[in-house]
Coordinates of C-alpha atoms in Angstrom, one line a residue:
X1 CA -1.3 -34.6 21.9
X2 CA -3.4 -32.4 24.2
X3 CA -3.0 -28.8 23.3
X4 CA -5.2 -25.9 25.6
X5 CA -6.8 -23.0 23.9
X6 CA -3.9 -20.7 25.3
X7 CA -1.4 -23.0 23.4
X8 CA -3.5 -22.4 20.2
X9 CA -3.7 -18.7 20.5
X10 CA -0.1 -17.7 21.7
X11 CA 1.3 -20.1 19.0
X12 CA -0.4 -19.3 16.2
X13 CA -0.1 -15.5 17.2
X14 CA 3.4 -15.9 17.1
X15 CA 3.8 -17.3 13.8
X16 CA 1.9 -14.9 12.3
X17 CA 4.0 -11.7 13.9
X18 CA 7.1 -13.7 12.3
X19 CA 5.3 -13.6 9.2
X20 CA 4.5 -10.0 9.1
X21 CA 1.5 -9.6 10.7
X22 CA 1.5 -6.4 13.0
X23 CA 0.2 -7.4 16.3
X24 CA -3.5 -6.3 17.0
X25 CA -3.9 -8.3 13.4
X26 CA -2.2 -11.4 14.4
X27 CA -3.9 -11.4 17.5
X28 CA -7.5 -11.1 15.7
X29 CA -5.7 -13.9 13.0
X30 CA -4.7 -16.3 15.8
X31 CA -8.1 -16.1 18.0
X32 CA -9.8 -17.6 14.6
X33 CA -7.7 -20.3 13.7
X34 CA -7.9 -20.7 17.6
X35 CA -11.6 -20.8 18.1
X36 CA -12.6 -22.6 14.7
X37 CA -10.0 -25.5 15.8
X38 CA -11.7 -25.8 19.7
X39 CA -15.1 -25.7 18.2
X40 CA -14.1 -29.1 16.7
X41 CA -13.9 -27.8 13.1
X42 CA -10.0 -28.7 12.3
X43 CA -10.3 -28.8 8.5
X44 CA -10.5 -24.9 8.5
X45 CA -8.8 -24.2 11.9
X46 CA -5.3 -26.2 12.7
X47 CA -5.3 -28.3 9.4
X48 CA -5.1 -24.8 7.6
X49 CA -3.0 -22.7 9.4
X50 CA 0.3 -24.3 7.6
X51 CA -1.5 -23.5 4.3
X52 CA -2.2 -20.0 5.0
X53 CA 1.5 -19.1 6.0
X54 CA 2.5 -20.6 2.7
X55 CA -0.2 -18.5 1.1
X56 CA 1.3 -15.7 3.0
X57 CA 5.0 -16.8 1.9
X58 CA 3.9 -16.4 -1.9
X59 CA 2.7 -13.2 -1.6
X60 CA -1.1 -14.4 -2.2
X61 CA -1.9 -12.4 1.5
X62 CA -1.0 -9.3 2.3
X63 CA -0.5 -8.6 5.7
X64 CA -1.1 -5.7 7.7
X65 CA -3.5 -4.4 4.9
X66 CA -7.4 -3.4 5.4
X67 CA -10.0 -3.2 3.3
X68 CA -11.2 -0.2 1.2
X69 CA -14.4 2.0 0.6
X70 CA -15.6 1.6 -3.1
X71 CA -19.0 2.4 -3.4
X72 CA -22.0 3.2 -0.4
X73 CA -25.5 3.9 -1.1
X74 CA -27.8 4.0 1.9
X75 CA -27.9 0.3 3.6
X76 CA -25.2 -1.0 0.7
X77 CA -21.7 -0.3 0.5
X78 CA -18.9 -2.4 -1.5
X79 CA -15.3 -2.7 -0.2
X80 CA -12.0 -3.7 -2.3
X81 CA -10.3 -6.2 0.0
X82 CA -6.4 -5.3 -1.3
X83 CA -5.4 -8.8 -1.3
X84 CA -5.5 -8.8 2.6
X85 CA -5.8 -11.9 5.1
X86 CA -9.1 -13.0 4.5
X87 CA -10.2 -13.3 8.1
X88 CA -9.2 -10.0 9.0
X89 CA -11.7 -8.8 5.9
X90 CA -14.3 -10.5 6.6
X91 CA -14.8 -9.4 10.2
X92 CA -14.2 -6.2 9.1
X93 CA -17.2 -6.4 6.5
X94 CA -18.9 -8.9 8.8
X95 CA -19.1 -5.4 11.4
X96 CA -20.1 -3.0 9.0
X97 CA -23.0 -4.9 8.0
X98 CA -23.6 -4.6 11.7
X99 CA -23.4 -1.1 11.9
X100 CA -25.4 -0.5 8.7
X101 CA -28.4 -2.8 10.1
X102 CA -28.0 -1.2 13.4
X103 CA -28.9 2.5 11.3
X104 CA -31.5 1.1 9.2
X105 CA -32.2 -2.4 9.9
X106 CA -30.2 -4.3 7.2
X107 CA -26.9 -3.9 6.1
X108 CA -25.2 -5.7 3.3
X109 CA -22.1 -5.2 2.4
X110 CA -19.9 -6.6 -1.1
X111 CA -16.2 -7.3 -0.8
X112 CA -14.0 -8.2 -3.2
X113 CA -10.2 -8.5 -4.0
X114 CA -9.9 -10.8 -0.7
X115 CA -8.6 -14.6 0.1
X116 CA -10.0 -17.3 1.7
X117 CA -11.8 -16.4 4.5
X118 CA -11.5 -20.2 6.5
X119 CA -14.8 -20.7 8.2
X120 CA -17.6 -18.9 6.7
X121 CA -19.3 -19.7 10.0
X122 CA -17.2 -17.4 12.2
X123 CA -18.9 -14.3 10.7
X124 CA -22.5 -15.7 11.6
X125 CA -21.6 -16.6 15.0
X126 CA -19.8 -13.4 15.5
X127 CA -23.2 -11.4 14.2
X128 CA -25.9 -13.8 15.9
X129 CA -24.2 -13.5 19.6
X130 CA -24.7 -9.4 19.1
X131 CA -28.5 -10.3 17.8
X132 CA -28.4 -9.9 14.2
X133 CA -29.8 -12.8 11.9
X134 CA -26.8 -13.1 9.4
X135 CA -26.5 -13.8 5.9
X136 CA -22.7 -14.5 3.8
X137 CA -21.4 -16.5 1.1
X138 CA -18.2 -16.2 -1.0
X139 CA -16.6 -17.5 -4.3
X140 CA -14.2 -20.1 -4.9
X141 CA -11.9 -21.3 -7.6
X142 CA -13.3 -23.8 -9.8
X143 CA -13.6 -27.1 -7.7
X144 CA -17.0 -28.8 -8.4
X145 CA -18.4 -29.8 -11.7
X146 CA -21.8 -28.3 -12.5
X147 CA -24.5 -31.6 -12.4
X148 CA -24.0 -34.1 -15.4
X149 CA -20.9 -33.1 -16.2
X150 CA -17.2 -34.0 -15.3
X151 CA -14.8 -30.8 -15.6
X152 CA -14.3 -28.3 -12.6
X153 CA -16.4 -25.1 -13.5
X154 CA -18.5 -24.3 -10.6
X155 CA -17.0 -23.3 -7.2
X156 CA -18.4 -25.0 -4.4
X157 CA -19.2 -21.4 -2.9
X158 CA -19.9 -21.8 0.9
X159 CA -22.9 -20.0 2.3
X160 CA -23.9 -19.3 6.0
X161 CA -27.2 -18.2 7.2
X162 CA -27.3 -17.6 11.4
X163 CA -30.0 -16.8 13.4
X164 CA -29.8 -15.2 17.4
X165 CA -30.9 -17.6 20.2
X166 CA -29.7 -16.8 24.0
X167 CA -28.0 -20.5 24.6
X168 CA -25.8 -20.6 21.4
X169 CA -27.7 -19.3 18.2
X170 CA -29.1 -21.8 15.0
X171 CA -26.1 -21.4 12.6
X172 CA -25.8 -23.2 8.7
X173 CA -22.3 -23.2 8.0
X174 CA -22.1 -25.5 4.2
X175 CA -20.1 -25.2 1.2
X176 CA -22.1 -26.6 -2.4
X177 CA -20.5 -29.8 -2.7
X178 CA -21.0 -32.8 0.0
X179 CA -17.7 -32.2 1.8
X180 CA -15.6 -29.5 1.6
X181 CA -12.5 -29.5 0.4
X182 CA -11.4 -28.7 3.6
X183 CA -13.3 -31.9 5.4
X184 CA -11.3 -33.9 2.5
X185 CA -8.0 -32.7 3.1
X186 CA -8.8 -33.7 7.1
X187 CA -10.4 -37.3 6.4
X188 CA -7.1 -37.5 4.2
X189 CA -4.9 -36.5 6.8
X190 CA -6.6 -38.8 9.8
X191 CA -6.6 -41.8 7.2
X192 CA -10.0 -41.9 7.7
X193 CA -13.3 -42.8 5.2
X194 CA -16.0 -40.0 4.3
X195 CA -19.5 -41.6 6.0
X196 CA -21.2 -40.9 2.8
X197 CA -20.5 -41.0 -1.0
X198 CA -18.8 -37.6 -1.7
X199 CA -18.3 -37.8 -5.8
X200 CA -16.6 -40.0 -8.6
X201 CA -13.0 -40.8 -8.6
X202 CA -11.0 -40.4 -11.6
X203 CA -12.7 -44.3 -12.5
X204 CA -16.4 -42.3 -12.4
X205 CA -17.6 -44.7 -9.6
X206 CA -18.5 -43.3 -6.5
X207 CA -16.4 -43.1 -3.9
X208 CA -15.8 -42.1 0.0
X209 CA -12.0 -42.0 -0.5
X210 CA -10.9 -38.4 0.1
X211 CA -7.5 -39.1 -1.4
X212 CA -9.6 -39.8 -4.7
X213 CA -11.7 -37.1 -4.6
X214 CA -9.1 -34.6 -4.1
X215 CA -7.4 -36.4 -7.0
X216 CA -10.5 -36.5 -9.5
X217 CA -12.1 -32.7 -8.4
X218 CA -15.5 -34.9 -9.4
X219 CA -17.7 -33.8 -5.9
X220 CA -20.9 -34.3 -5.8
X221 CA -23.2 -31.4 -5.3
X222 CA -24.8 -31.2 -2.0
X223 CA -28.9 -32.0 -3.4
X224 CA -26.8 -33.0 -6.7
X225 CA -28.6 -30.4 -9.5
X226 CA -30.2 -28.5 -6.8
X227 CA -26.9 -27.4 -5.7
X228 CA -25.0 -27.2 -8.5
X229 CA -27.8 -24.5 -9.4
X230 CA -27.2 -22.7 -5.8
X231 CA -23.5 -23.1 -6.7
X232 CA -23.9 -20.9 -9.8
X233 CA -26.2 -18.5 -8.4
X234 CA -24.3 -17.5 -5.6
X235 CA -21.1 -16.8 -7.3
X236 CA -22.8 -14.5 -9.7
X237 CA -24.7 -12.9 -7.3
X238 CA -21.0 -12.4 -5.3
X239 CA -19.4 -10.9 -8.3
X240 CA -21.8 -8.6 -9.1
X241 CA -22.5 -7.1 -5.1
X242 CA -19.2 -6.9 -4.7
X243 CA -18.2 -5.7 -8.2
X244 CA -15.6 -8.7 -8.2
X245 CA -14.1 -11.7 -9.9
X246 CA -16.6 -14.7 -10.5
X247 CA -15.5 -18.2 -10.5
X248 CA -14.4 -18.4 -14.2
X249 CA -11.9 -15.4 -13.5
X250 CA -11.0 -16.7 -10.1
X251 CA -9.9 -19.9 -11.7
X252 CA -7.7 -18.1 -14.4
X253 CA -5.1 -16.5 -11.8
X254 CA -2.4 -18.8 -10.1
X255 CA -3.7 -19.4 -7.2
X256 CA -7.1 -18.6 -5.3
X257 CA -7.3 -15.7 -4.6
X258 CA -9.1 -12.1 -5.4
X259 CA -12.7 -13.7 -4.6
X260 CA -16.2 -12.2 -4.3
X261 CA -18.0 -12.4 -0.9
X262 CA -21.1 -10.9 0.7
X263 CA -22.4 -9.8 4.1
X264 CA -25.7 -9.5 4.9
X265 CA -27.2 -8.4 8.3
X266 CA -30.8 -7.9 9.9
X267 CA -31.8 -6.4 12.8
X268 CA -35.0 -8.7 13.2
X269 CA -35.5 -6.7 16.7
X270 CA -37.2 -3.6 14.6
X271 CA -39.4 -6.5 13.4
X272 CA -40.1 -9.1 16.4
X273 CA -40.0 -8.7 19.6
X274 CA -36.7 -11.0 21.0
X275 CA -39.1 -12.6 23.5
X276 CA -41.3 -13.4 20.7
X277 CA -38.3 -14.6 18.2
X278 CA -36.9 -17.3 21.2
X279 CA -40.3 -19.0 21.8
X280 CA -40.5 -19.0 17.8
X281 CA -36.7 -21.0 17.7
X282 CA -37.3 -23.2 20.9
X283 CA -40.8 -24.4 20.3
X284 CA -39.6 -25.0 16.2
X285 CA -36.6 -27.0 17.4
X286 CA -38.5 -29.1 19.8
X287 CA -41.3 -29.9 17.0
X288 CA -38.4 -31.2 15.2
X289 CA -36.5 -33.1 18.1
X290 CA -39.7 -34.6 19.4
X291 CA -38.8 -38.4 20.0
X292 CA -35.6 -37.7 18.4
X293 CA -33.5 -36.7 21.1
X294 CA -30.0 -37.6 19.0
X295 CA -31.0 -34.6 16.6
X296 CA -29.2 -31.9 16.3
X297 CA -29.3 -28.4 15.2
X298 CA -27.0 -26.5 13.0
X299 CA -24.3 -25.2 15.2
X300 CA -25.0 -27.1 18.3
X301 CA -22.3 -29.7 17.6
X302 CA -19.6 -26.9 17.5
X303 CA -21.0 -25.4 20.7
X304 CA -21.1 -29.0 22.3
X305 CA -17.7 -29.4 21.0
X306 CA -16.8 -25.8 22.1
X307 CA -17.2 -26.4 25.9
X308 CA -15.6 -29.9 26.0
X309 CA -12.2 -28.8 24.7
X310 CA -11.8 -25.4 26.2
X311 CA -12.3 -27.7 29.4
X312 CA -9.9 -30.7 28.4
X313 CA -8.0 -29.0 25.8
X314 CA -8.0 -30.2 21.9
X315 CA -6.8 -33.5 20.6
X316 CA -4.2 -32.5 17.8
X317 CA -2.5 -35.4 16.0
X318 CA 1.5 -35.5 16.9
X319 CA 2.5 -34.7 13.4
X320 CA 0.2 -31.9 12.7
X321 CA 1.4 -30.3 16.1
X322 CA 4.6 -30.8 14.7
X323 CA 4.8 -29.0 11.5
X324 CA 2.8 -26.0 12.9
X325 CA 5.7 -25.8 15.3
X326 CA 8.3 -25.6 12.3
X327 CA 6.4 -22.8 10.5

């Protein structure tokens, strides 16, 4: 089924005032869920909107609430998320940053007590179009095992790093493990197999079932010990900017929520001149293109993706489109 962008938006936007949400915050809610599902990126757009209702249903998400000042000191400030919709927190913190860098050049800013905050790579798209190279990552429950071992205790901990460029900016959007669990849910729902190995089913052999993997919670690391190293680091480095929960706490509550995130942002325009920093990217990602011409980089499949459905509108599977329709 062919849905448009305005479909999306006024859909979604409607569930969530039914839900509680007061308007200006379902309106910023719905746009995300909107955007993340036209850029092509349905495992944390469409495919989790049902889930975050739910979420919303159990009292996991608070709507209508805003985040908190704990601490500030000069270019760092940390920020108690009150159990609000993550989204809405992490644009909030994902501006402040801004604003800090904008005063003195960087701004970073810790947030805890929040929920999942869908695709990490909103927040560096939303900072790179206004200029600003962009640095986040968050927590998770448990959901990866560290390398060489086979019980959940490492969350796969998504981290984003986006740099400004005029015709869509450079922007690494990639949880720890090989796929998200996000990417697995969607392969599961689409009946469709992973292109690469993505872990050991409950059998220990390696598999590109998602069905299995989200059975066994065996993924593989993305750069196997290298991220499972990354995977660590990052949560602990969440909990203790934000003054937060780490994965082992996360893991001990009912469901996932209460997670540690960070927002980083640089004004790289004190440092480099922006006619100097675009001749830097495009001559970089023609080096790496050269002869190539299939490559691509980071972010320039959602932007590709991007202009083709807000054109033709978005494929959404009958039965998807469906159940969104009964929340």
């Amino acid at each position: 089924m062919i849905i448009r962008f305005r479909t999306l938006l006024d859909t979604f936007k409607t569930i969530l005032i039914q839900n509680g949400f007061p308007g200006s915050q379902a309106s910023e809610l719905s746009r995300v869920f909107a955007e993340t599902t036209m850029d092509g990126v349905f495992s944390h757009g469409i495919n989790r909107f049902p889930r975050f209702i739910e979420d919303v249903k159990k009292g996991t998400v608070y709507p209508g609430t805003t985040p908190a000042l704990i601490h500030n000191h000069h270019a760092l400030e940390q920020w108690d998320g009150q159990q609000g919709a993550g989204i809405s927190n992490a644009l909030f913190c994902t501006d402040r940053s801004m604003e800090l860098a904008t005063l003195q050049g960087i701004g970073a800013v810790g947030l805890r007590n929040t929920n999942h905050w869908m695709r990490g790579g909103s927040y560096g798209w939303r900072a790179a179009e206004k200029g600003f190279l962009f640095l986040g990552w968050t927590n998770t429950m448990p959901n990866m095992p560290p390398w060489g071992a086979s019980s959940p205790r490492l969350g796969n901990n998504p981290f984003i790093l986006a740099i400004p460029k005029r015709r869509g900016p450079v922007v690494l959007d990639m949880a720890m493990s090989q796929y998200s669990y996000g990417k697995l849910e969607w392969h599961k729902r689409s009946g469709t197999e992973l292109p690469e190995y993505g872990g050991y089913n409950l059998q220990n052999r390696l598999t590109k079932d998602p069905g299995e993997l989200l059975e066994s919670k065996h993924l593989l690391p993305a750069g196997l010990w290298k991220g499972s190293a990354l995977a660590l680091v990052l949560d602990l480095s969440a909990a203790i900017i934000s003054g937060g929960n780490t994965t082992q706490q996360i893991g001990e509550l009912s469901s996932e929520t209460s997670l540690s995130q960070v927002f980083i942002s640089i004004d790289t325009r004190r440092f480099m001149a922006e006619e100097q920093q675009e001749l830097l990217i495009k001559e970089t990602l023609e080096y790496i293109k050269a002869r190539q011409e299939q490559l691509r980089y980071p972010g320039q499949r959602a932007l590709e993706d991007r202009k083709k459905n807000m054109a033709q509108g978005v494929d959404i599977p009958d039965e998807l489109w469906k159940q969104i329709m009964a929340l």
